[in-house]
Structure formats: structure tokens, C-alpha cells
mmCIF file of C-alpha atoms and ligand atoms in Angstrom:
data_model
loop_
_atom_site.group_PDB
_atom_site.id
_atom_site.type_symbol
_atom_site.label_atom_id
_atom_site.label_comp_id
_atom_site.label_asym_id
_atom_site.label_seq_id
_atom_site.Cartn_x
_atom_site.Cartn_y
_atom_site.Cartn_z
ATOM 1 C CA MET I 1 3.043 1.638 -25.600
ATOM 2 C CA THR I 2 2.094 -0.482 -22.707
ATOM 3 C CA ALA I 3 3.739 -0.582 -19.316
ATOM 4 C CA SER I 4 4.032 -3.933 -18.924
ATOM 5 C CA PRO I 5 3.999 -6.745 -21.943
ATOM 6 C CA THR I 6 1.102 -8.180 -23.392
ATOM 7 C CA ALA I 7 -0.161 -10.334 -25.917
ATOM 8 C CA LEU I 8 -1.875 -8.947 -29.545
ATOM 9 C CA THR I 9 -5.268 -8.493 -28.421
ATOM 10 C CA THR I 10 -7.488 -9.321 -31.702
ATOM 11 C CA VAL I 11 -9.819 -6.378 -31.892
ATOM 12 C CA LEU I 12 -13.005 -5.721 -33.759
ATOM 13 C CA LEU I 13 -13.750 -1.729 -33.220
ATOM 14 C CA ASP I 14 -17.645 -0.822 -33.407
ATOM 15 C CA VAL I 15 -17.498 3.119 -34.121
ATOM 16 C CA ASP I 16 -19.622 6.286 -34.665
ATOM 17 C CA THR I 17 -16.558 8.126 -35.539
ATOM 18 C CA GLY I 18 -16.761 11.046 -34.214
ATOM 19 C CA ILE I 19 -13.162 12.639 -32.723
ATOM 20 C CA ASP I 20 -12.589 10.663 -29.596
ATOM 21 C CA ASP I 21 -13.200 7.694 -31.770
ATOM 22 C CA ALA I 22 -10.684 8.304 -33.762
ATOM 23 C CA LEU I 23 -8.317 9.196 -31.474
ATOM 24 C CA ALA I 24 -9.577 5.337 -30.062
ATOM 25 C CA ILE I 25 -9.364 4.377 -33.801
ATOM 26 C CA PHE I 26 -5.704 5.779 -34.642
ATOM 27 C CA THR I 27 -4.521 3.611 -31.005
ATOM 28 C CA ALA I 28 -5.795 0.313 -32.677
ATOM 29 C CA ALA I 29 -3.909 0.681 -35.841
ATOM 30 C CA LEU I 30 -1.013 1.894 -34.473
ATOM 31 C CA SER I 31 -0.284 0.050 -31.671
ATOM 32 C CA ASN I 32 2.105 -3.094 -31.934
ATOM 33 C CA GLU I 33 -0.115 -5.132 -29.009
ATOM 34 C CA ILE I 34 -3.754 -4.996 -30.955
ATOM 35 C CA ASP I 35 -4.473 -6.542 -33.932
ATOM 36 C CA LEU I 36 -7.678 -4.114 -35.715
ATOM 37 C CA VAL I 37 -9.080 -6.779 -37.753
ATOM 38 C CA GLY I 38 -11.907 -4.676 -38.732
ATOM 39 C CA CYS I 39 -14.190 -1.585 -38.202
ATOM 40 C CA THR I 40 -18.636 -2.024 -37.704
ATOM 41 C CA VAL I 41 -19.516 1.650 -38.319
ATOM 42 C CA VAL I 42 -22.931 2.749 -36.333
ATOM 43 C CA TRP I 43 -24.715 5.907 -36.082
ATOM 44 C CA GLY I 44 -24.451 8.231 -33.326
ATOM 45 C CA ASN I 45 -21.908 10.887 -33.116
ATOM 46 C CA VAL I 46 -23.004 11.317 -36.966
ATOM 47 C CA ASP I 47 -25.136 9.753 -39.421
ATOM 48 C CA VAL I 48 -24.134 6.259 -40.702
ATOM 49 C CA GLN I 49 -22.315 7.013 -44.237
ATOM 50 C CA GLN I 50 -19.827 9.963 -43.012
ATOM 51 C CA GLY I 51 -19.249 7.938 -39.817
ATOM 52 C CA ALA I 52 -18.176 5.476 -42.374
ATOM 53 C CA ARG I 53 -16.325 7.857 -44.363
ATOM 54 C CA ASN I 54 -14.253 9.275 -41.439
ATOM 55 C CA THR I 55 -13.260 5.589 -40.007
ATOM 56 C CA ALA I 56 -11.890 4.954 -43.113
ATOM 57 C CA ALA I 57 -10.157 8.275 -43.685
ATOM 58 C CA VAL I 58 -8.765 7.659 -39.912
ATOM 59 C CA LEU I 59 -7.722 4.137 -40.638
ATOM 60 C CA GLN I 60 -5.972 6.166 -44.353
ATOM 61 C CA LEU I 61 -4.295 8.558 -41.943
ATOM 62 C CA ALA I 62 -2.649 5.621 -39.396
ATOM 63 C CA GLY I 63 -1.847 3.495 -42.895
ATOM 64 C CA HIS I 64 -4.155 1.310 -42.387
ATOM 65 C CA GLY I 65 -6.244 1.640 -45.068
ATOM 66 C CA ASP I 66 -6.676 -2.197 -45.017
ATOM 67 C CA VAL I 67 -8.458 -2.577 -42.098
ATOM 68 C CA PRO I 68 -12.236 -4.407 -44.001
ATOM 69 C CA ILE I 69 -15.085 -1.365 -42.606
ATOM 70 C CA ALA I 70 -18.837 -1.926 -43.208
ATOM 71 C CA ILE I 71 -21.829 0.148 -42.326
ATOM 72 C CA GLY I 72 -24.791 -1.266 -40.102
ATOM 73 C CA ALA I 73 -27.786 0.875 -38.711
ATOM 74 C CA ALA I 74 -28.678 4.382 -39.451
ATOM 75 C CA GLY I 75 -30.910 4.791 -35.891
ATOM 76 C CA PRO I 76 -32.252 3.400 -33.253
ATOM 77 C CA ARG I 77 -33.199 -0.517 -32.566
ATOM 78 C CA GLY I 78 -37.064 0.525 -32.064
ATOM 79 C CA GLY I 79 -37.347 3.074 -35.855
ATOM 80 C CA ALA I 80 -36.906 6.439 -33.749
ATOM 81 C CA GLU I 81 -35.892 9.052 -35.208
ATOM 82 C CA ALA I 82 -31.946 9.400 -35.131
ATOM 83 C CA VAL I 83 -30.840 12.539 -33.367
ATOM 84 C CA PHE I 84 -26.938 13.183 -33.713
ATOM 85 C CA SER I 85 -24.355 15.583 -31.688
ATOM 86 C CA PRO I 86 -22.938 18.125 -34.080
ATOM 87 C CA GLN I 87 -22.321 20.288 -31.158
ATOM 88 C CA VAL I 88 -19.780 17.972 -29.592
ATOM 89 C CA HIS I 89 -18.313 16.701 -32.658
ATOM 90 C CA GLY I 90 -18.777 19.066 -35.457
ATOM 91 C CA ALA I 91 -21.359 18.425 -38.328
ATOM 92 C CA ASP I 92 -19.136 16.311 -39.869
ATOM 93 C CA GLY I 93 -17.579 14.488 -36.653
ATOM 94 C CA LEU I 94 -14.159 15.398 -37.024
ATOM 95 C CA GLY I 95 -14.663 18.890 -35.933
ATOM 96 C CA GLY I 96 -14.882 20.158 -39.300
ATOM 97 C CA CYS I 97 -11.436 18.740 -40.440
ATOM 98 C CA ALA I 98 -13.043 15.530 -42.760
ATOM 99 C CA ASP I 99 -12.308 17.209 -45.533
ATOM 100 C CA THR I 100 -8.833 18.512 -44.721
ATOM 101 C CA ALA I 101 -8.250 14.071 -44.093
ATOM 102 C CA HIS I 102 -9.565 13.611 -47.272
ATOM 103 C CA VAL I 103 -11.902 11.682 -46.735
ATOM 104 C CA PRO I 104 -12.806 8.727 -49.717
ATOM 105 C CA VAL I 105 -16.234 8.264 -50.710
ATOM 106 C CA LEU I 106 -17.655 4.871 -49.056
ATOM 107 C CA SER I 107 -21.411 4.174 -50.446
ATOM 108 C CA ARG I 108 -21.712 1.277 -48.619
ATOM 109 C CA GLY I 109 -19.108 0.047 -46.551
ATOM 110 C CA ARG I 110 -15.664 -1.700 -48.577
ATOM 111 C CA SER I 111 -15.574 -5.161 -46.579
ATOM 112 C CA ALA I 112 -16.146 -7.723 -49.314
ATOM 113 C CA GLY I 113 -18.113 -11.321 -48.035
ATOM 114 C CA ALA I 114 -16.947 -14.439 -49.449
ATOM 115 C CA ALA I 115 -19.150 -13.800 -52.639
ATOM 116 C CA GLY I 116 -17.391 -10.449 -53.252
ATOM 117 C CA SER I 117 -20.231 -8.409 -52.106
ATOM 118 C CA PRO I 118 -19.708 -5.663 -49.704
ATOM 119 C CA GLU I 119 -20.295 -6.296 -46.192
ATOM 120 C CA SER I 120 -22.972 -5.074 -43.785
ATOM 121 C CA ALA I 121 -22.043 -4.189 -39.872
ATOM 122 C CA VAL I 122 -23.405 -7.516 -38.766
ATOM 123 C CA GLU I 123 -22.051 -9.745 -41.802
ATOM 124 C CA LEU I 124 -18.847 -8.545 -40.897
ATOM 125 C CA MET I 125 -19.078 -8.522 -36.981
ATOM 126 C CA LEU I 126 -20.335 -12.201 -37.350
ATOM 127 C CA ARG I 127 -17.648 -13.904 -39.892
ATOM 128 C CA LEU I 128 -14.960 -12.443 -38.024
ATOM 129 C CA SER I 129 -16.274 -14.087 -35.092
ATOM 130 C CA HIS I 130 -15.953 -17.226 -36.896
ATOM 131 C CA GLU I 131 -12.290 -16.173 -38.002
ATOM 132 C CA HIS I 132 -11.113 -15.280 -34.972
ATOM 133 C CA ALA I 133 -13.386 -17.557 -32.575
ATOM 134 C CA GLY I 134 -12.452 -17.841 -29.196
ATOM 135 C CA VAL I 135 -10.218 -14.684 -29.000
ATOM 136 C CA LEU I 136 -11.663 -11.712 -30.088
ATOM 137 C CA GLU I 137 -12.485 -8.439 -28.312
ATOM 138 C CA ILE I 138 -15.403 -6.268 -29.504
ATOM 139 C CA VAL I 139 -14.845 -2.794 -28.126
ATOM 140 C CA ALA I 140 -18.128 -1.006 -29.234
ATOM 141 C CA VAL I 141 -17.781 2.585 -28.248
ATOM 142 C CA GLY I 142 -21.439 4.090 -29.738
ATOM 143 C CA PRO I 143 -24.737 3.929 -29.771
ATOM 144 C CA LEU I 144 -25.395 -0.806 -29.396
ATOM 145 C CA THR I 145 -27.970 -1.156 -32.369
ATOM 146 C CA ASN I 146 -25.124 -2.883 -34.241
ATOM 147 C CA LEU I 147 -24.143 -5.112 -31.499
ATOM 148 C CA ALA I 148 -27.962 -5.951 -30.969
ATOM 149 C CA ALA I 149 -28.823 -6.507 -34.661
ATOM 150 C CA ALA I 150 -26.202 -8.794 -34.742
ATOM 151 C CA LEU I 151 -27.118 -10.723 -31.639
ATOM 152 C CA ASP I 152 -30.955 -10.573 -33.014
ATOM 153 C CA VAL I 153 -29.761 -12.420 -36.306
ATOM 154 C CA ASP I 154 -27.054 -15.110 -34.425
ATOM 155 C CA PRO I 155 -27.907 -15.401 -30.803
ATOM 156 C CA THR I 156 -24.648 -18.164 -30.621
ATOM 157 C CA LEU I 157 -22.228 -15.110 -31.181
ATOM 158 C CA PRO I 158 -21.415 -14.734 -27.545
ATOM 159 C CA GLU I 159 -20.469 -17.984 -27.060
ATOM 160 C CA ARG I 160 -17.318 -17.496 -29.718
ATOM 161 C CA ILE I 161 -16.778 -13.795 -28.459
ATOM 162 C CA ARG I 162 -13.691 -13.264 -25.836
ATOM 163 C CA GLN I 163 -15.505 -10.521 -23.790
ATOM 164 C CA VAL I 164 -17.421 -6.876 -25.229
ATOM 165 C CA THR I 165 -15.820 -4.210 -23.594
ATOM 166 C CA VAL I 166 -18.758 -0.817 -24.149
ATOM 167 C CA MET I 167 -17.849 2.741 -23.634
ATOM 168 C CA GLY I 168 -21.202 3.675 -22.151
ATOM 169 C CA GLY I 169 -23.099 4.310 -19.073
ATOM 170 C CA ALA I 170 -22.197 6.324 -15.998
ATOM 171 C CA ALA I 171 -22.567 4.306 -12.405
ATOM 172 C CA LEU I 172 -22.378 6.983 -10.433
ATOM 173 C CA ALA I 173 -21.387 10.081 -12.639
ATOM 174 C CA GLN I 174 -23.609 12.347 -13.666
ATOM 175 C CA GLY I 175 -25.015 12.167 -17.174
ATOM 176 C CA ASN I 176 -23.669 13.918 -20.376
ATOM 177 C CA VAL I 177 -26.296 14.324 -22.367
ATOM 178 C CA SER I 178 -29.292 14.334 -19.174
ATOM 179 C CA GLU I 179 -28.843 14.320 -15.484
ATOM 180 C CA THR I 180 -28.427 10.596 -15.388
ATOM 181 C CA ALA I 181 -27.421 9.332 -18.682
ATOM 182 C CA GLU I 182 -24.394 8.627 -20.960
ATOM 183 C CA ALA I 183 -24.706 9.856 -24.913
ATOM 184 C CA ASN I 184 -23.787 6.326 -26.333
ATOM 185 C CA ILE I 185 -26.563 4.096 -23.980
ATOM 186 C CA TRP I 186 -29.210 7.046 -24.532
ATOM 187 C CA HIS I 187 -29.106 7.182 -28.386
ATOM 188 C CA ASP I 188 -30.456 4.013 -27.862
ATOM 189 C CA PRO I 189 -31.692 2.179 -24.836
ATOM 190 C CA GLU I 190 -33.606 -0.942 -26.020
ATOM 191 C CA ALA I 191 -30.021 -2.088 -27.976
ATOM 192 C CA ALA I 192 -28.144 -1.394 -24.968
ATOM 193 C CA GLN I 193 -30.488 -3.823 -22.747
ATOM 194 C CA VAL I 194 -30.206 -6.529 -25.213
ATOM 195 C CA VAL I 195 -26.217 -6.433 -25.285
ATOM 196 C CA PHE I 196 -25.805 -6.260 -21.571
ATOM 197 C CA ASP I 197 -28.254 -8.793 -21.195
ATOM 198 C CA ALA I 198 -26.625 -11.290 -23.449
ATOM 199 C CA PRO I 199 -24.665 -13.813 -22.029
ATOM 200 C CA TRP I 200 -21.114 -12.692 -22.688
ATOM 201 C CA GLU I 201 -18.541 -11.397 -20.756
ATOM 202 C CA LEU I 202 -19.486 -7.462 -20.579
ATOM 203 C CA THR I 203 -17.083 -4.750 -19.283
ATOM 204 C CA MET I 204 -18.638 -1.377 -19.200
ATOM 205 C CA VAL I 205 -16.354 1.931 -19.252
ATOM 206 C CA GLY I 206 -18.300 4.897 -18.138
ATOM 207 C CA LEU I 207 -17.916 8.261 -17.049
ATOM 208 C CA ASP I 208 -17.224 7.281 -14.035
ATOM 209 C CA VAL I 209 -13.777 6.856 -15.514
ATOM 210 C CA THR I 210 -13.583 8.360 -18.956
ATOM 211 C CA MET I 211 -14.305 11.947 -17.055
ATOM 212 C CA THR I 212 -11.468 11.003 -14.985
ATOM 213 C CA SER I 213 -8.563 10.486 -17.793
ATOM 214 C CA LEU I 214 -8.487 13.481 -19.434
ATOM 215 C CA ILE I 215 -7.371 14.670 -22.582
ATOM 216 C CA THR I 216 -6.001 18.627 -21.893
ATOM 217 C CA ASP I 217 -5.095 21.304 -23.923
ATOM 218 C CA GLU I 218 -0.798 20.283 -23.080
ATOM 219 C CA HIS I 219 -1.653 16.761 -25.027
ATOM 220 C CA ARG I 220 -3.081 18.632 -27.922
ATOM 221 C CA ALA I 221 0.295 20.755 -28.012
ATOM 222 C CA ARG I 222 2.178 17.827 -28.226
ATOM 223 C CA LEU I 223 -0.185 16.530 -30.612
ATOM 224 C CA ALA I 224 0.275 19.213 -33.005
ATOM 225 C CA ALA I 225 3.929 19.002 -32.772
ATOM 226 C CA GLY I 226 4.154 15.492 -34.235
ATOM 227 C CA GLY I 227 3.871 14.079 -37.545
ATOM 228 C CA ALA I 228 0.642 13.855 -39.465
ATOM 229 C CA VAL I 229 -1.686 12.276 -37.292
ATOM 230 C CA GLY I 230 -0.470 14.011 -34.540
ATOM 231 C CA ARG I 231 -1.157 17.057 -36.552
ATOM 232 C CA PHE I 232 -4.333 15.961 -37.512
ATOM 233 C CA SER I 233 -5.713 14.432 -33.806
ATOM 234 C CA SER I 234 -4.355 17.890 -32.381
ATOM 235 C CA GLU I 235 -6.773 19.843 -35.036
ATOM 236 C CA ILE I 236 -10.397 17.672 -34.239
ATOM 237 C CA LEU I 237 -9.092 18.273 -31.077
ATOM 238 C CA ASP I 238 -9.450 22.232 -31.138
ATOM 239 C CA PHE I 239 -13.222 21.480 -31.464
ATOM 240 C CA TYR I 240 -13.675 18.970 -29.162
ATOM 241 C CA LEU I 241 -11.652 20.750 -26.403
ATOM 242 C CA ASP I 242 -13.662 24.134 -27.099
ATOM 243 C CA PHE I 243 -16.844 21.927 -26.282
ATOM 244 C CA TYR I 244 -15.816 21.088 -23.261
ATOM 245 C CA GLU I 245 -14.687 24.433 -22.146
ATOM 246 C CA GLN I 246 -18.143 25.451 -22.715
ATOM 247 C CA TYR I 247 -19.331 21.887 -20.669
ATOM 248 C CA THR I 248 -17.210 21.972 -18.128
ATOM 249 C CA GLY I 249 -15.480 25.276 -17.984
ATOM 250 C CA GLU I 250 -11.698 23.628 -18.837
ATOM 251 C CA ARG I 251 -10.118 22.592 -22.023
ATOM 252 C CA ALA I 252 -10.058 18.777 -21.156
ATOM 253 C CA SER I 253 -11.804 15.809 -22.119
ATOM 254 C CA GLY I 254 -13.169 12.947 -21.498
ATOM 255 C CA ASN I 255 -10.904 10.174 -23.477
ATOM 256 C CA HIS I 256 -13.810 8.262 -23.854
ATOM 257 C CA ASP I 257 -13.842 5.551 -26.641
ATOM 258 C CA ALA I 258 -9.644 5.302 -26.292
ATOM 259 C CA LEU I 259 -10.178 4.172 -22.691
ATOM 260 C CA ALA I 260 -12.426 1.865 -23.644
ATOM 261 C CA LEU I 261 -10.029 0.356 -25.533
ATOM 262 C CA ALA I 262 -7.400 0.112 -23.424
ATOM 263 C CA VAL I 263 -8.674 -1.857 -20.559
ATOM 264 C CA ALA I 264 -9.990 -3.803 -23.450
ATOM 265 C CA THR I 265 -6.924 -4.396 -24.312
ATOM 266 C CA GLY I 266 -4.612 -3.920 -21.310
ATOM 267 C CA LEU I 267 -2.736 -0.679 -22.739
ATOM 268 C CA VAL I 268 -4.004 0.312 -19.664
ATOM 269 C CA LYS I 269 -4.900 -1.526 -15.678
ATOM 270 C CA THR I 270 -7.637 -1.076 -13.623
ATOM 271 C CA THR I 271 -7.499 -0.258 -9.840
ATOM 272 C CA LEU I 272 -11.073 -1.144 -9.147
ATOM 273 C CA SER I 273 -13.654 -2.685 -11.151
ATOM 274 C CA PRO I 274 -16.249 -4.372 -9.696
ATOM 275 C CA ILE I 275 -18.622 -7.319 -10.873
ATOM 276 C CA VAL I 276 -22.273 -6.243 -10.579
ATOM 277 C CA ASP I 277 -25.848 -6.025 -12.488
ATOM 278 C CA VAL I 278 -26.578 -3.215 -14.809
ATOM 279 C CA THR I 279 -29.422 -2.339 -16.555
ATOM 280 C CA VAL I 280 -30.651 -0.245 -18.649
ATOM 281 C CA ASP I 281 -33.839 2.063 -18.021
ATOM 282 C CA CYS I 282 -35.346 1.994 -21.430
ATOM 283 C CA SER I 283 -38.602 4.154 -20.013
ATOM 284 C CA GLU I 284 -39.967 6.848 -21.772
ATOM 285 C CA GLY I 285 -39.114 9.500 -18.720
ATOM 286 C CA PRO I 286 -36.511 11.780 -17.549
ATOM 287 C CA THR I 287 -34.125 8.955 -16.487
ATOM 288 C CA ARG I 288 -34.233 7.156 -19.967
ATOM 289 C CA GLY I 289 -30.400 5.385 -21.294
ATOM 290 C CA ARG I 290 -29.952 5.779 -17.244
ATOM 291 C CA THR I 291 -27.563 2.246 -16.196
ATOM 292 C CA VAL I 292 -28.936 0.919 -13.334
ATOM 293 C CA THR I 293 -25.983 -0.457 -11.903
ATOM 294 C CA THR I 294 -26.306 -2.724 -8.243
ATOM 295 C CA LEU I 295 -23.132 -0.815 -6.332
ATOM 296 C CA GLU I 296 -24.054 -1.597 -2.884
ATOM 297 C CA GLY I 297 -21.779 -1.232 0.097
ATOM 298 C CA GLU I 298 -19.556 2.078 0.706
ATOM 299 C CA TRP I 299 -17.427 3.930 -2.137
ATOM 300 C CA GLY I 300 -14.765 0.813 -3.225
ATOM 301 C CA GLN I 301 -15.997 -1.494 -0.789
ATOM 302 C CA TRP I 302 -18.468 -3.354 -3.128
ATOM 303 C CA PRO I 303 -19.492 -7.324 -2.294
ATOM 304 C CA GLU I 304 -19.078 -9.685 -5.095
ATOM 305 C CA ARG I 305 -22.797 -10.468 -6.278
ATOM 306 C CA ASP I 306 -23.280 -14.057 -6.625
ATOM 307 C CA GLY I 307 -24.329 -14.496 -10.264
ATOM 308 C CA ALA I 308 -23.276 -10.578 -11.527
ATOM 309 C CA ARG I 309 -21.681 -10.840 -14.833
ATOM 310 C CA HIS I 310 -21.398 -6.635 -15.724
ATOM 311 C CA ARG I 311 -17.486 -5.498 -14.993
ATOM 312 C CA VAL I 312 -17.827 -1.746 -13.827
ATOM 313 C CA VAL I 313 -14.944 0.045 -14.449
ATOM 314 C CA MET I 314 -14.515 2.663 -12.238
ATOM 315 C CA GLU I 315 -11.500 3.919 -11.972
ATOM 316 C CA VAL I 316 -7.568 3.083 -14.044
ATOM 317 C CA GLU I 317 -4.213 3.363 -13.625
ATOM 318 C CA PRO I 318 -2.901 7.105 -14.051
ATOM 319 C CA GLY I 319 -0.774 7.272 -17.448
ATOM 320 C CA PHE I 320 -2.990 5.887 -20.551
ATOM 321 C CA GLU I 321 -2.878 9.346 -22.051
ATOM 322 C CA GLU I 322 0.269 10.442 -21.613
ATOM 323 C CA ARG I 323 1.461 7.063 -23.722
ATOM 324 C CA MET I 324 -1.505 7.469 -26.217
ATOM 325 C CA VAL I 325 -0.486 10.842 -26.793
ATOM 326 C CA ASP I 326 3.294 9.514 -27.428
ATOM 327 C CA LEU I 327 2.340 6.777 -30.059
ATOM 328 C CA LEU I 328 0.064 9.396 -31.915
ATOM 329 C CA ALA I 329 2.365 11.711 -32.242
ATOM 330 C CA SER I 330 5.461 9.840 -32.546
ATOM 331 C CA ALA I 331 4.118 7.964 -35.925
ATOM 332 C CA HIS I 332 4.721 8.383 -38.869
ATOM 333 C CA PRO I 333 2.765 5.813 -41.203
ATOM 334 C CA GLU I 334 3.085 5.241 -44.996
ATOM 335 C CA VAL I 335 -0.454 6.039 -46.360
HETATM 336 C C1 BDR Q 1 -19.483 8.498 -26.085
HETATM 337 O O1 BDR Q 1 -20.180 9.528 -26.684
HETATM 338 C C2 BDR Q 1 -19.813 9.497 -28.227
HETATM 339 O O2 BDR Q 1 -20.006 11.256 -28.246
HETATM 340 C C3 BDR Q 1 -18.598 9.816 -27.772
HETATM 341 O O3 BDR Q 1 -17.907 9.076 -29.441
HETATM 342 C C4 BDR Q 1 -18.542 8.390 -26.926
HETATM 343 O O4 BDR Q 1 -17.924 7.632 -27.607
HETATM 344 C C5 BDR Q 1 -18.960 9.908 -24.822
HETATM 345 O O5 BDR Q 1 -20.287 10.136 -24.051
HETATM 346 CA CA1 CA Q 2 -17.915 7.134 -30.009
#
């Protein structure tokens, strides 16, 4: 589905499978350019068990029921109570459609380690980092609790990862859970800080760019006219677009998680992505969860900063949503 050819990219998706996560999983599973080697599930949009069931259902619908799934953190790093987002994604995370996807029962994840017992998200992440050392791209599209936990267990993890791409944060854009904070970072700022501090290449795909990469009602209608994946995507998007309509006045949603995947894998090219420093506001005040970004200078003219490590995507070339919708609408997987 690329505009220009890219090499096959090996991807581990860390998901909290709600509606836009589902679109990212479909895209990863169905793109010829991507080798999806695992999904680790984290709490966030829904509780982690429901997120895992949703992930399994989506992979199965895409004809990729063999992709390993492992269950991770059930709540924030510091032990605070988990707060979910039923108003955005529905109580089941899939806009009330989880049942129609015949969500399988998944109690402990189904990825089996060498000993045959179910692996945790951290175990799967570490195993895949060894099996695909140097080429594995981690694309994290939920709260960063699982990644921070993996770094606790094995601080050498970054040596084996090609890049981490995070859907989260807002550099100059307004937040979506508070004036300044984006949901994935706000859910677990302490975990996010650990992940931003770790010595790996990290790309942040935040609201600055995901809210310019829109899925519209016209896209939804095209999906509805497609195959099983397209029809299911259209049904879950109906709920998501209703939410966005209340929030922005338009039936158009940010294509958050799939855009992060697309940036990581070259399915879309970035046109403005300065390398700067990002820190996370972990205070208990009104700016908790804000990504504080050293974007100095005039808009679009950020100077290179010595020692800066975080690539913050501000603009991408247009057209990815069209290609994504075509891919999902035309999918006819053998289930
Ligand atoms: C992010 O928050 C979640 O609700 C979405 O799945 C996405 O990952 C957008 O702020
Ligand atoms: Ca998500």
C-alpha cells in the first residue's frame, strides 16, 4: 500500500485495543510491507483482558489469528487505579461490536514461551527483541506501562530495538484528555517518562499530526461497501465518529494509532519531524501528562539541538488514509 517501495519491516505492536488500535492492527496484519510478529496488550481504552480479546478478534478477522498475543499491565506503573475510556471506544472497546466479531475467550494471553506456558507481555517483548535483534520496531499505541516494565526487567532492551514509535503526546497541539495532555501519556506519565528516557531511538507521533490525519464519514462509507474487514471497521468507526462529532463538531476522527504504525514502517513519509528533547510532566497538577517539548524558534524552523534524541512528527505527506481505507476495504482474508 506504499506510495513507494519499502523493505519489509518487523513490527511488535503494543496495543490497548479500542477502535483506532483495531485499524492499526488490521493495517499491520494486511500490509505486504509489514511482518507483524506479535501484539502485547496493555490496559488503557479498556481493561487489559478485554483489550486482549479484542486484539485476538481483530487479528482473526484479518486472517492472522496466528500472531502471538500476550497480556500485560492492568493499570498504571505507580499502582493508581486504572481509568478507561468507554465514552470514546464503547464499554467493550469496539463501539459495542466486540460480540459481532465473535471475540474469543482469552484468559491469560496465548503466546507460549519455550516452556509452553503463556508468556506475559514483557516476556514476549523480550523474546522477540532477541529473535529479531537489530531489526525489531516497537510501535506503542497505548499507555506506556508495558514498555517501562520491560525496561525494568531488562535495561539492555534498547540495544536490540531498531526504533520505538509512540502514538502519544502533543507538542504544540491541544490535549485530548485535558487542556495539555494526550490520553496515552496522561494514563501513565511515570511510565512514559521511563520510556522517553531510555537510550533508544524514539519517534513521537502525537496529536499535532494525528489530528490532521483524519478518517471521515466518507471513508467509513467506503469501508462499509468492502469485505468483512471493511464492514467491521465501518461498524466500529460509527461509534468513534459519533464521539468525535460531539467533541469537534465534525464526523471525522484522528487516525492516531495507524498513523504511528505508518510512520514507523514507511507507509507514510514525514515532511516535518525535528529531533528535540521531550520530557513528561509527572506533577499532580493540571498539566499532568503533558509532553514538554523543546520546540524553539519559529514554526517549522526548529534548530538542531546537540544531544537531542526524540523525533517529534509534526507533519506527514497526505494520502495515507486513502491507502489504508483501500487496503481494509479490499481485504478478503480466509478466516
Ligand atoms: C490515543 O488514545 C486512545 O484512546 C487511542 O487508542 C489512541 O491510542 C489517542 O489519544
Ligand atoms: Ca490506542
